[in-house]
Amino acid sequence: MSSDSAYPGSDVVILDDGVPTAARVYDVMLNGKDNYAADRKVAAASLEVMPELKEIALHNRAMLHRVVRQLAADEGITQFLDLGSGLPTVRNTHEVAQEVNPDAKVVYVDIDPIVLAHGRALLQDNANTRVVTADIREPEEVIAHPDVREMIDFGKPVCVMLCGILHHILDEEDPNGIVAKLRDAVPAGSYFFITNFTRLSDSSESEELERVLLSQLGTGRVRTPAELKGFFDGLEILLPGIVPLALWRPEKVVTDATTIGVRFMTGGVAIKR
């Protein structure tokens, strides 16, 4: 696991453009430009199975905006730990939170070193935001990282964001244990925001997509609604519960909630009491 800071000028980021990463495949889905042929190959194979994946990625991003804005504006949350944050794109977590409160602090954590490189360029003038290269499968090391500790006061409520990342943690890597350690590290009044690919009982595409992702990317676990609910153990789930992303406190009417594009990814927000 690398633990490079976002800002030291002497850092050299070494990239392997022949190995696809979840962050860059997600960048493809968001029509980004920070990806390589290996990432586009995985994205293309995934889109052959489920053409709605680009729509799903946009739903994931839109829910992130709604959650961050509501927690910052309505609940007074001023600290956001965005785990598996992916590459910088339009309206990042810090932009949404700092529109509400310019003093809001955000730490982005991702294992992909290209996130560090782009984050350094994007955030060099933002004193309340950091980017950390770390592996969320080692949550104790993430919490102990000096840049995380510099930005986040673990004596005050934090929003822990696991937005579209736990489906890249295999079962044998104990995603429930990772969430539990993060839950134990934050105080009462903290929030957890979690989204995950969801197995659809009436669609074979979700099982086939999991096969493609596991074979080409090495990650991509599509989970049942019951498995996703297990991530929220010990927390109080806020209304409307664990729902398709477009249905979590939508800002406009969702005219058709029956499509794969709406139903394939679900999520929710919970508070630690």
XYZ file of N, CA and C in Angstrom:
819
model
N 0.840 -1.195 0.000
C 0.000 0.000 0.000
C 0.870 1.238 0.000
N 0.598 2.156 -0.915
C 1.308 3.426 -0.929
C 0.656 4.395 0.027
N 1.450 5.311 0.569
C 0.886 6.305 1.475
C 1.368 7.697 1.100
N 1.508 7.940 -0.210
C 1.975 9.243 -0.652
C 0.957 10.317 -0.347
N 1.455 11.484 0.067
C 0.604 12.649 0.267
C 0.252 13.262 -1.071
N -0.762 14.131 -1.058
C -1.175 14.783 -2.296
C -0.213 15.856 -2.749
N 0.591 16.410 -1.859
C 1.230 17.661 -2.194
C 2.745 17.730 -2.261
N 3.515 16.828 -1.648
C 4.972 17.007 -1.706
C 5.468 17.102 -3.142
N 6.211 18.145 -3.452
C 6.620 18.377 -4.831
C 7.573 17.336 -5.361
N 8.254 16.591 -4.493
C 9.242 15.629 -4.965
C 8.638 14.267 -5.295
N 7.325 14.073 -5.044
C 6.697 12.790 -5.315
C 6.761 12.460 -6.804
N 7.071 11.210 -7.115
C 7.014 10.727 -8.483
C 5.976 9.633 -8.536
N 4.959 9.819 -9.367
C 3.882 8.845 -9.484
C 4.173 7.931 -10.658
N 4.296 6.642 -10.389
C 4.582 5.666 -11.427
C 3.283 4.954 -11.785
N 2.901 5.025 -13.057
C 1.646 4.454 -13.517
C 1.914 3.274 -14.438
N 1.080 2.257 -14.336
C 1.132 1.119 -15.240
C -0.125 1.170 -16.088
N -0.009 1.683 -17.312
C -1.193 1.874 -18.138
C -1.698 0.576 -18.757
N -1.018 -0.533 -18.483
C -1.480 -1.816 -19.003
C -2.374 -2.573 -18.049
N -2.531 -2.054 -16.828
C -3.353 -2.719 -15.823
C -4.583 -1.852 -15.553
N -5.785 -2.360 -15.812
C -6.984 -1.549 -15.583
C -7.236 -1.340 -14.098
N -7.851 -0.226 -13.757
C -8.242 0.037 -12.374
C -9.692 0.461 -12.331
N -10.311 0.247 -11.171
C -11.719 0.608 -11.006
C -11.928 2.100 -11.199
N -10.992 2.918 -10.690
C -11.144 4.374 -10.805
C -11.191 4.801 -12.265
N -10.325 4.210 -13.092
C -10.263 4.642 -14.489
C -11.388 4.034 -15.323
N -11.847 2.829 -14.982
C -13.019 2.269 -15.666
C -14.250 3.138 -15.369
N -14.375 3.581 -14.123
C -15.472 4.487 -13.756
C -15.343 5.800 -14.532
N -14.119 6.266 -14.730
C -13.886 7.479 -15.514
C -14.402 7.298 -16.940
N -14.207 6.112 -17.518
C -14.744 5.831 -18.851
C -16.262 5.961 -18.838
N -16.893 5.402 -17.816
C -18.353 5.435 -17.732
C -18.889 6.854 -17.599
N -18.084 7.738 -17.012
C -18.485 9.135 -16.865
C -18.025 9.995 -18.040
N -17.593 9.305 -19.126
C -17.112 9.989 -20.330
C -15.886 10.863 -20.053
N -15.065 10.411 -19.101
C -13.837 11.133 -18.789
C -12.735 10.817 -19.780
N -11.602 11.486 -19.603
C -10.467 11.336 -20.517
C -9.232 10.780 -19.829
N -9.329 10.502 -18.531
C -8.162 10.045 -17.779
C -8.183 8.526 -17.638
N -8.081 7.842 -18.766
C -8.120 6.384 -18.760
C -7.271 5.865 -19.904
N -6.978 4.556 -19.848
C -6.108 3.928 -20.833
C -6.852 2.822 -21.578
N -6.179 2.262 -22.577
C -6.800 1.223 -23.398
C -7.269 0.050 -22.549
N -6.481 -0.333 -21.543
C -6.866 -1.460 -20.685
C -8.166 -1.163 -19.946
N -8.345 0.084 -19.518
C -9.575 0.472 -18.825
C -10.754 0.483 -19.799
N -10.525 1.000 -20.994
C -11.598 1.056 -21.992
C -12.021 -0.334 -22.435
N -11.084 -1.283 -22.429
C -11.423 -2.664 -22.778
C -12.391 -3.251 -21.755
N -12.115 -3.043 -20.474
C -13.013 -3.538 -19.423
C -14.366 -2.847 -19.529
N -14.351 -1.539 -19.750
C -15.594 -0.793 -19.867
C -16.426 -1.291 -21.042
N -15.772 -1.531 -22.181
C -16.495 -1.987 -23.369
C -17.127 -3.354 -23.139
N -16.371 -4.270 -22.521
C -16.908 -5.600 -22.236
C -18.085 -5.512 -21.266
N -17.986 -4.613 -20.300
C -19.068 -4.445 -19.324
C -20.306 -3.851 -19.979
N -20.098 -2.881 -20.866
C -21.228 -2.239 -21.545
C -21.922 -3.191 -22.514
N -21.178 -4.167 -23.049
C -21.817 -5.168 -23.900
C -22.840 -5.970 -23.119
N -22.517 -6.237 -21.845
C -23.423 -6.995 -20.984
C -24.563 -6.112 -20.491
N -24.212 -4.891 -20.063
C -25.195 -3.990 -19.475
C -24.977 -2.585 -20.035
N -25.633 -2.258 -21.149
C -25.443 -0.942 -21.778
C -25.820 0.228 -20.879
N -26.607 -0.048 -19.844
C -27.064 1.014 -18.953
C -25.996 1.487 -17.966
N -24.792 0.914 -18.011
C -23.794 1.231 -16.990
C -23.413 2.708 -16.955
N -23.414 3.376 -18.101
C -23.105 4.811 -18.076
C -24.208 5.582 -17.359
N -25.450 5.199 -17.597
C -26.570 5.815 -16.878
C -26.443 5.555 -15.385
N -26.054 4.336 -15.021
C -25.911 3.965 -13.614
C -24.814 4.792 -12.949
N -23.703 4.997 -13.658
C -22.616 5.816 -13.115
C -23.089 7.243 -12.849
N -23.919 7.761 -13.726
C -24.446 9.117 -13.529
C -25.397 9.169 -12.345
N -26.206 8.124 -12.151
C -27.073 8.058 -10.966
C -26.229 8.053 -9.689
N -25.130 7.308 -9.715
C -24.249 7.233 -8.550
C -23.673 8.612 -8.225
N -23.257 9.316 -9.265
C -22.678 10.647 -9.071
C -23.729 11.637 -8.567
N -24.935 11.547 -9.127
C -25.994 12.470 -8.728
C -26.406 12.243 -7.273
N -26.455 10.974 -6.837
C -26.789 10.714 -5.439
C -25.705 11.266 -4.523
N -24.436 11.120 -4.930
C -23.348 11.684 -4.133
C -23.580 13.182 -3.915
N -23.947 13.891 -4.959
C -24.184 15.330 -4.819
C -25.314 15.608 -3.825
N -26.397 14.844 -3.924
C -27.545 15.085 -3.031
C -27.182 14.779 -1.582
N -26.490 13.671 -1.363
C -26.133 13.278 0.003
C -25.203 14.302 0.637
N -24.145 14.668 -0.066
C -23.172 15.608 0.499
C -23.832 16.946 0.784
N -24.624 17.417 -0.151
C -25.280 18.715 0.037
C -26.235 18.694 1.233
N -27.028 17.628 1.348
C -27.989 17.570 2.445
C -27.303 17.422 3.794
N -26.259 16.600 3.861
C -25.570 16.437 5.142
C -24.854 17.720 5.550
N -24.275 18.419 4.578
C -23.593 19.674 4.897
C -24.591 20.762 5.287
N -25.701 20.860 4.555
C -26.656 21.950 4.773
C -27.612 21.681 5.920
N -28.121 20.457 5.998
C -29.189 20.159 6.959
C -28.680 19.549 8.259
N -27.554 18.847 8.218
C -27.050 18.167 9.405
C -25.778 18.795 9.952
N -25.258 19.781 9.269
C -24.076 20.489 9.761
C -22.788 19.690 9.721
N -22.725 18.686 8.849
C -21.501 17.904 8.737
C -20.435 18.722 8.017
N -19.268 18.787 8.603
C -18.178 19.603 8.046
C -16.956 18.776 7.663
N -17.041 17.431 7.807
C -15.908 16.566 7.498
C -16.388 15.390 6.644
N -15.701 15.158 5.543
C -16.083 14.105 4.612
C -14.848 13.275 4.265
N -14.949 11.964 4.504
C -13.879 11.025 4.176
C -14.377 10.174 3.009
N -13.918 10.516 1.799
C -14.418 9.921 0.562
C -13.487 8.776 0.158
N -13.905 7.548 0.447
C -13.073 6.364 0.264
C -13.343 5.709 -1.090
N -12.270 5.407 -1.810
C -12.447 4.894 -3.165
C -13.020 5.980 -4.049
N -12.477 7.174 -3.918
C -13.088 8.369 -4.504
C -13.045 8.401 -6.022
N -12.078 7.703 -6.632
C -11.946 7.759 -8.071
C -11.313 9.059 -8.536
N -11.277 9.232 -9.847
C -10.633 10.396 -10.450
C -11.486 11.653 -10.300
N -10.844 12.806 -10.202
C -11.598 14.061 -10.156
C -12.463 14.216 -11.405
N -13.693 14.610 -11.204
C -14.609 14.838 -12.322
C -15.498 16.016 -11.968
N -16.533 16.231 -12.744
C -17.380 17.402 -12.539
C -18.052 17.352 -11.175
N -17.963 18.437 -10.428
C -18.577 18.599 -9.116
C -18.186 17.460 -8.176
N -16.973 17.570 -7.676
C -16.461 16.616 -6.708
C -17.061 16.881 -5.330
N -16.784 15.970 -4.413
C -17.312 16.084 -3.052
C -16.963 17.421 -2.419
N -15.706 17.859 -2.557
C -15.307 19.104 -1.900
C -16.030 20.310 -2.490
N -16.319 20.274 -3.792
C -17.017 21.398 -4.403
C -18.433 21.530 -3.850
N -19.117 20.406 -3.702
C -20.486 20.425 -3.189
C -20.501 20.851 -1.722
N -19.627 20.226 -0.909
C -19.599 20.528 0.527
C -19.176 21.962 0.782
N -18.186 22.443 0.048
C -17.662 23.785 0.303
C -18.526 24.890 -0.291
N -19.452 24.534 -1.169
C -20.465 25.503 -1.582
C -21.381 25.826 -0.407
N -21.664 24.810 0.398
C -22.509 24.999 1.583
C -21.711 25.658 2.701
N -20.509 25.133 2.934
C -19.653 25.635 4.013
C -18.217 25.669 3.513
N -17.681 26.859 3.238
C -16.316 26.947 2.712
C -15.266 26.318 3.621
N -15.594 26.125 4.900
C -14.647 25.518 5.830
C -14.760 23.997 5.907
N -15.677 23.420 5.142
C -15.823 21.965 5.143
C -14.528 21.313 4.680
N -14.160 20.214 5.339
C -12.914 19.519 5.034
C -13.199 18.168 4.375
N -12.435 17.876 3.340
C -12.649 16.661 2.562
C -11.311 15.961 2.342
N -11.297 14.641 2.575
C -10.132 13.819 2.235
C -10.579 12.760 1.242
N -9.925 12.733 0.095
C -10.160 11.711 -0.918
C -9.123 10.603 -0.732
N -9.589 9.356 -0.763
C -8.692 8.210 -0.616
C -8.934 7.250 -1.774
N -7.863 6.886 -2.466
C -7.992 5.911 -3.545
C -6.666 5.178 -3.688
N -6.727 3.933 -4.138
C -5.524 3.128 -4.302
C -4.808 3.430 -5.613
N -5.510 4.036 -6.577
C -4.944 4.308 -7.894
C -4.062 5.554 -7.830
N -2.749 5.445 -8.134
C -1.857 6.608 -8.025
C -2.201 7.735 -8.985
N -2.935 7.460 -10.065
C -3.293 8.544 -10.973
C -4.261 9.515 -10.298
N -5.029 9.015 -9.329
C -5.921 9.891 -8.562
C -5.085 10.908 -7.783
N -3.977 10.443 -7.215
C -3.071 11.340 -6.506
C -2.521 12.410 -7.438
N -2.089 12.004 -8.612
C -1.477 12.944 -9.550
C -2.466 14.024 -9.970
N -3.661 13.621 -10.313
C -4.665 14.593 -10.739
C -5.164 15.419 -9.554
N -5.298 14.783 -8.413
C -5.748 15.506 -7.229
C -4.777 16.590 -6.823
N -3.478 16.310 -6.933
C -2.466 17.309 -6.588
C -2.634 18.558 -7.443
N -2.856 18.343 -8.742
C -3.009 19.485 -9.647
C -4.298 20.248 -9.378
N -5.355 19.522 -9.094
C -6.666 20.133 -8.910
C -6.786 20.894 -7.594
N -6.151 20.379 -6.546
C -6.428 20.859 -5.193
C -5.270 21.596 -4.539
N -4.260 21.960 -5.306
C -3.072 22.550 -4.697
C -3.372 23.862 -3.972
N -4.439 24.552 -4.362
C -4.775 25.819 -3.718
C -5.929 25.693 -2.731
N -6.363 24.462 -2.464
C -7.490 24.252 -1.553
C -6.968 23.708 -0.231
N -6.914 24.566 0.771
C -6.302 24.196 2.052
C -7.139 23.208 2.847
N -8.398 23.055 2.504
C -9.295 22.192 3.272
C -9.550 20.840 2.606
N -8.717 20.483 1.648
C -8.917 19.222 0.929
C -7.573 18.526 0.733
N -7.584 17.208 0.881
C -6.385 16.398 0.660
C -6.736 15.176 -0.188
N -5.712 14.643 -0.859
C -5.824 13.375 -1.573
C -4.774 12.433 -1.011
N -5.192 11.220 -0.699
C -4.303 10.225 -0.101
C -4.352 8.954 -0.948
N -3.199 8.403 -1.260
C -3.140 7.095 -1.900
C -3.042 6.038 -0.805
N -4.080 5.240 -0.684
C -4.120 4.207 0.355
C -5.138 3.145 -0.034
N -5.084 2.042 0.655
C -5.926 0.876 0.371
C -6.991 0.777 1.454
N -8.255 0.929 1.087
C -9.302 0.901 2.115
C -9.473 -0.488 2.723
N -8.830 -1.491 2.134
C -8.848 -2.823 2.757
C -8.007 -2.847 4.030
N -7.284 -1.756 4.274
C -6.511 -1.590 5.506
C -7.012 -0.331 6.216
N -8.235 -0.382 6.753
C -8.866 0.837 7.281
C -8.108 1.480 8.428
N -7.410 0.680 9.244
C -6.649 1.272 10.347
C -5.548 2.181 9.813
N -4.899 1.761 8.719
C -3.839 2.580 8.139
C -4.408 3.833 7.474
N -5.586 3.710 6.887
C -6.233 4.897 6.316
C -6.510 5.915 7.420
N -7.111 5.455 8.517
C -7.464 6.352 9.621
C -6.210 6.979 10.236
N -5.119 6.229 10.278
C -3.889 6.716 10.912
C -3.029 7.566 9.979
N -3.365 7.636 8.710
C -2.541 8.373 7.751
C -2.413 9.832 8.187
N -1.215 10.400 8.144
C -1.026 11.770 8.647
C -1.867 12.815 7.931
N -2.089 12.667 6.622
C -2.925 13.643 5.915
C -4.388 13.523 6.327
N -4.822 12.288 6.583
C -6.185 12.102 7.086
C -6.319 12.745 8.455
N -5.351 12.505 9.316
C -5.375 13.057 10.675
C -5.275 14.588 10.676
N -4.556 15.113 9.702
C -4.435 16.573 9.615
C -5.769 17.223 9.289
N -6.552 16.582 8.432
C -7.807 17.171 7.976
C -9.005 16.801 8.849
N -9.054 15.541 9.301
C -10.244 15.014 9.959
C -10.032 14.931 11.464
N -10.941 15.531 12.213
C -10.970 15.439 13.675
C -11.929 14.319 14.045
N -11.373 13.184 14.489
C -12.208 12.024 14.783
C -12.911 12.136 16.134
N -12.815 13.300 16.749
C -13.624 13.588 17.921
C -14.941 14.242 17.557
N -15.100 14.573 16.257
C -16.319 15.218 15.767
C -16.935 14.367 14.664
N -18.243 14.516 14.399
C -18.903 13.691 13.376
C -18.255 13.814 12.003
N -18.229 12.692 11.318
C -17.629 12.577 9.986
C -18.642 11.894 9.076
N -18.669 12.266 7.817
C -19.393 11.472 6.828
C -18.385 10.553 6.150
N -18.553 9.246 6.360
C -17.705 8.242 5.721
C -18.400 7.800 4.432
N -17.755 8.031 3.317
C -18.356 7.773 2.015
C -17.747 6.528 1.385
N -18.594 5.547 1.113
C -18.196 4.316 0.430
C -19.091 4.187 -0.795
N -18.901 5.137 -1.680
C -19.810 5.319 -2.808
C -19.285 4.557 -4.027
N -19.865 3.392 -4.275
C -19.453 2.603 -5.422
C -18.098 1.956 -5.279
N -17.661 1.692 -4.045
C -16.346 1.081 -3.850
C -16.427 -0.317 -3.244
N -17.419 -0.597 -2.404
C -17.448 -1.901 -1.737
C -17.665 -3.045 -2.716
N -18.274 -2.776 -3.882
C -18.395 -3.879 -4.850
C -17.049 -4.203 -5.497
N -16.026 -3.414 -5.204
C -14.672 -3.766 -5.642
C -13.858 -4.406 -4.518
N -14.516 -4.737 -3.427
C -13.904 -5.480 -2.333
C -14.498 -6.884 -2.349
N -13.660 -7.885 -2.535
C -14.132 -9.267 -2.610
C -14.602 -9.751 -1.245
N -15.441 -10.780 -1.238
C -15.965 -11.307 0.025
C -14.843 -11.734 0.954
N -13.809 -12.362 0.391
C -12.711 -12.856 1.224
C -11.874 -11.721 1.810
N -12.080 -10.502 1.321
C -11.397 -9.334 1.874
C -12.205 -8.658 2.974
N -13.333 -9.264 3.329
C -14.139 -8.888 4.497
C -14.644 -7.447 4.439
N -15.503 -7.122 3.455
C -16.018 -5.756 3.389
C -16.816 -5.355 4.624
N -17.541 -6.312 5.217
C -18.295 -5.986 6.434
C -17.353 -5.600 7.567
N -16.223 -6.307 7.667
C -15.245 -5.981 8.698
C -14.620 -4.619 8.472
N -14.402 -4.260 7.199
C -13.857 -2.937 6.878
C -14.814 -1.847 7.347
N -16.098 -2.014 7.020
C -17.090 -1.016 7.434
C -17.176 -0.947 8.954
N -17.113 -2.106 9.617
C -17.199 -2.136 11.080
C -16.031 -1.373 11.716
N -14.835 -1.544 11.170
C -13.678 -0.821 11.724
C -13.802 0.679 11.508
N -14.325 1.068 10.363
C -14.557 2.485 10.110
C -15.640 3.026 11.043
N -16.678 2.245 11.251
C -17.758 2.654 12.168
C -17.218 2.864 13.575
N -16.345 1.968 14.008
C -15.795 2.078 15.356
C -14.838 3.255 15.498
N -14.290 3.728 14.377
C -13.288 4.801 14.422
C -13.892 6.193 14.493
N -15.192 6.307 14.194
C -15.825 7.628 14.165
C -16.805 7.769 15.323
N -17.070 9.003 15.764
C -17.941 9.204 16.921
C -19.425 9.138 16.569
N -20.248 9.086 17.599
C -21.700 9.179 17.411
C -22.024 10.472 16.675
N -23.053 10.405 15.833
C -23.411 11.549 15.015
C -22.781 11.517 13.643
N -21.897 10.526 13.401
C -21.283 10.370 12.088
C -22.242 9.653 11.139
N -22.026 9.869 9.851
C -22.881 9.279 8.823
C -22.076 8.354 7.919
N -22.763 7.334 7.392
C -22.179 6.437 6.409
C -23.035 6.474 5.151
N -22.373 6.694 4.033
C -23.032 6.747 2.727
C -22.457 5.609 1.890
N -23.299 4.616 1.546
C -22.836 3.391 0.897
C -23.702 3.089 -0.319
N -23.056 2.791 -1.456
C -23.776 2.296 -2.631
C -23.053 1.064 -3.162
N -23.794 0.185 -3.843
C -23.203 -1.070 -4.320
C -24.012 -1.633 -5.479
N -23.323 -2.315 -6.405
C -24.025 -3.075 -7.442
C -24.964 -4.074 -6.775
N -26.150 -4.249 -7.361
C -27.176 -5.082 -6.742
C -27.595 -6.219 -7.673
N -27.635 -7.433 -7.123
C -28.059 -8.587 -7.916
C -29.562 -8.514 -8.153
N -29.966 -8.567 -9.425
C -31.376 -8.486 -9.783
C -31.903 -9.887 -10.051
N -32.905 -10.280 -9.300
C -33.413 -11.659 -9.401
C -34.091 -11.923 -10.740
N -34.554 -10.866 -11.416
C -35.260 -11.043 -12.680
C -34.381 -10.717 -13.890
N -33.072 -10.642 -13.684
C -32.186 -10.269 -14.790
C -30.883 -11.040 -14.693
N -30.519 -11.712 -15.784
C -29.257 -12.460 -15.805
C -28.060 -11.538 -16.040
N -28.324 -10.290 -16.464
C -27.229 -9.381 -16.782
C -26.352 -9.095 -15.570
N -26.958 -9.035 -14.379
C -26.163 -8.694 -13.200
C -25.141 -9.789 -12.897
N -25.520 -11.052 -13.083
C -24.589 -12.153 -12.850
C -23.496 -12.163 -13.918
N -23.865 -11.898 -15.171
C -22.882 -11.897 -16.253
C -21.919 -10.732 -16.090
N -22.405 -9.585 -15.655
C -21.523 -8.447 -15.445
C -20.503 -8.765 -14.363
N -20.930 -9.409 -13.290
C -20.002 -9.792 -12.234
C -18.909 -10.693 -12.797
N -19.276 -11.637 -13.650
C -18.289 -12.540 -14.247
C -17.267 -11.761 -15.075
N -17.743 -10.810 -15.883
C -16.847 -10.013 -16.722
C -15.902 -9.177 -15.862
N -16.439 -8.506 -14.861
C -15.616 -7.642 -14.023
C -14.572 -8.444 -13.242
N -14.982 -9.574 -12.696
C -14.041 -10.388 -11.935
C -12.940 -10.951 -12.827
N -13.282 -11.306 -14.057
C -12.284 -11.909 -14.950
C -11.342 -10.865 -15.534
N -11.837 -9.654 -15.809
C -11.010 -8.651 -16.490
C -10.423 -7.604 -15.552
N -11.136 -7.292 -14.477
C -10.670 -6.259 -13.559
C -10.177 -6.854 -12.247
N -10.673 -8.047 -11.934
C -10.291 -8.696 -10.674
C -11.193 -8.330 -9.511
N -12.100 -7.386 -9.744
C -13.064 -6.969 -8.724
C -14.402 -6.715 -9.398
N -15.460 -6.597 -8.580
C -16.780 -6.310 -9.145
C -17.834 -7.256 -8.628
N -18.002 -7.269 -7.335
C -18.924 -8.204 -6.677
C -20.330 -7.614 -6.636
N -21.243 -8.256 -7.349
C -22.651 -7.840 -7.379
C -23.365 -8.516 -6.209
N -23.932 -7.726 -5.307
C -24.462 -8.282 -4.051
C -25.978 -8.194 -3.970
N -26.536 -9.066 -3.150
C -27.978 -9.075 -2.929
C -28.367 -7.910 -2.029
N -29.648 -7.515 -2.047
C -30.099 -6.462 -1.128
C -29.809 -6.791 0.332
N -29.911 -8.062 0.704
C -29.632 -8.456 2.087
C -28.162 -8.250 2.435
N -27.266 -8.555 1.482
C -25.837 -8.339 1.718
C -25.536 -6.852 1.868
N -26.170 -6.026 1.057
C -25.952 -4.589 1.165
C -26.457 -4.068 2.508
N -27.597 -4.569 2.956
C -28.128 -4.142 4.255
C -27.154 -4.477 5.380
N -26.422 -5.589 5.228
C -25.465 -5.986 6.250
C -24.354 -4.976 6.464
N -24.041 -4.176 5.434
C -23.020 -3.141 5.595
C -23.437 -2.073 6.607
N -24.742 -1.960 6.846
C -25.261 -0.921 7.740
C -25.493 -1.428 9.161
N -25.004 -2.623 9.479
C -25.172 -3.167 10.837
C -24.608 -2.190 11.866
N -25.371 -1.982 12.931
C -24.935 -1.082 13.992
C -25.212 0.375 13.718
N -25.877 0.655 12.593
C -26.198 2.021 12.212
C -27.707 2.167 12.025
N -28.179 3.386 12.113
C -29.599 3.673 11.897
C -29.777 4.226 10.485
N -30.465 3.454 9.650
C -30.633 3.835 8.248
C -31.681 4.938 8.135
N -31.333 5.999 7.427
C -32.243 7.117 7.247
C -33.263 6.824 6.147
N -34.417 7.479 6.217
C -35.407 7.372 5.153
C -34.843 7.965 3.866
N -35.149 7.388 2.720
C -36.147 6.344 2.454
C -35.617 4.911 2.545
N -34.499 4.697 3.216
C -33.934 3.363 3.352
C -32.885 3.079 2.295
N -32.663 1.785 2.054
C -31.726 1.353 1.022
C -32.526 1.163 -0.254
N -32.303 2.032 -1.205
C -33.161 2.103 -2.390
C -32.310 2.284 -3.650
N -32.901 2.059 -4.835
C -32.196 2.437 -6.063
C -31.753 3.897 -5.983
N -30.572 4.177 -6.495
C -29.942 5.483 -6.280
C -30.826 6.653 -6.692
N -31.509 6.517 -7.809
C -32.341 7.614 -8.303
C -33.512 7.908 -7.380
N -33.845 6.958 -6.487
C -34.999 7.121 -5.608
C -34.620 7.628 -4.222
N -33.337 7.888 -3.989
C -32.933 8.429 -2.693
C -33.112 9.946 -2.723
N -34.202 10.406 -2.114
C -34.520 11.830 -2.001
C -34.296 12.566 -3.324
N -34.986 12.126 -4.372
C -34.759 12.721 -5.700
C -35.203 14.181 -5.751
N -34.533 14.944 -6.601
C -34.866 16.348 -6.781
C -35.870 16.554 -7.905
N -36.109 15.511 -8.688
C -37.146 15.559 -9.716
C -37.818 14.194 -9.793
N -38.973 14.159 -10.388
C -39.763 12.931 -10.451
C -39.048 11.875 -11.293
N -38.980 10.661 -10.765
C -38.438 9.524 -11.510
C -39.615 8.865 -12.213
N -39.670 8.993 -13.513
C -40.853 8.552 -14.249
C -40.941 7.044 -14.418
N -39.805 6.349 -14.397
C -39.812 4.886 -14.549
C -38.726 4.293 -13.661
N -39.157 3.669 -12.566
C -38.203 3.070 -11.626
C -38.044 1.573 -11.851
N -38.525 1.062 -12.975
C -38.481 -0.379 -13.230
C -37.299 -0.787 -14.104
N -36.574 0.145 -14.652
C -35.506 -0.176 -15.596
C -34.265 -0.696 -14.866
N -33.429 -1.432 -15.596
C -32.159 -1.895 -15.044
C -31.283 -0.704 -14.679
N -31.319 0.338 -15.499
C -30.517 1.519 -15.235
C -30.809 2.155 -13.889
N -32.030 2.059 -13.445
C -32.408 2.599 -12.132
C -32.158 1.577 -11.034
N -32.472 0.312 -11.285
C -32.506 -0.674 -10.199
C -31.175 -1.342 -9.900
N -30.222 -1.321 -10.859
C -29.032 -2.153 -10.691
C -28.123 -1.724 -9.540
N -28.123 -0.452 -9.199
C -27.268 0.010 -8.119
C -28.128 0.641 -7.036
N -27.941 0.204 -5.809
C -28.729 0.731 -4.691
C -27.802 1.254 -3.615
N -28.388 2.044 -2.714
C -27.585 2.612 -1.658
C -28.429 3.269 -0.589
N -27.745 3.791 0.404
C -28.448 4.464 1.482
C -27.485 5.247 2.345
N -28.062 5.941 3.311
C -27.304 6.742 4.259
C -27.763 6.373 5.670
N -26.822 6.247 6.581
C -27.152 5.864 7.955
C -26.342 6.702 8.923
N -26.847 6.799 10.139
C -26.171 7.555 11.182
C -25.734 6.622 12.308
N -24.602 6.913 12.892
C -24.151 6.189 14.073
C -24.682 6.909 15.316
N -25.491 6.223 16.081
C -26.067 6.821 17.296
C -25.172 6.584 18.500
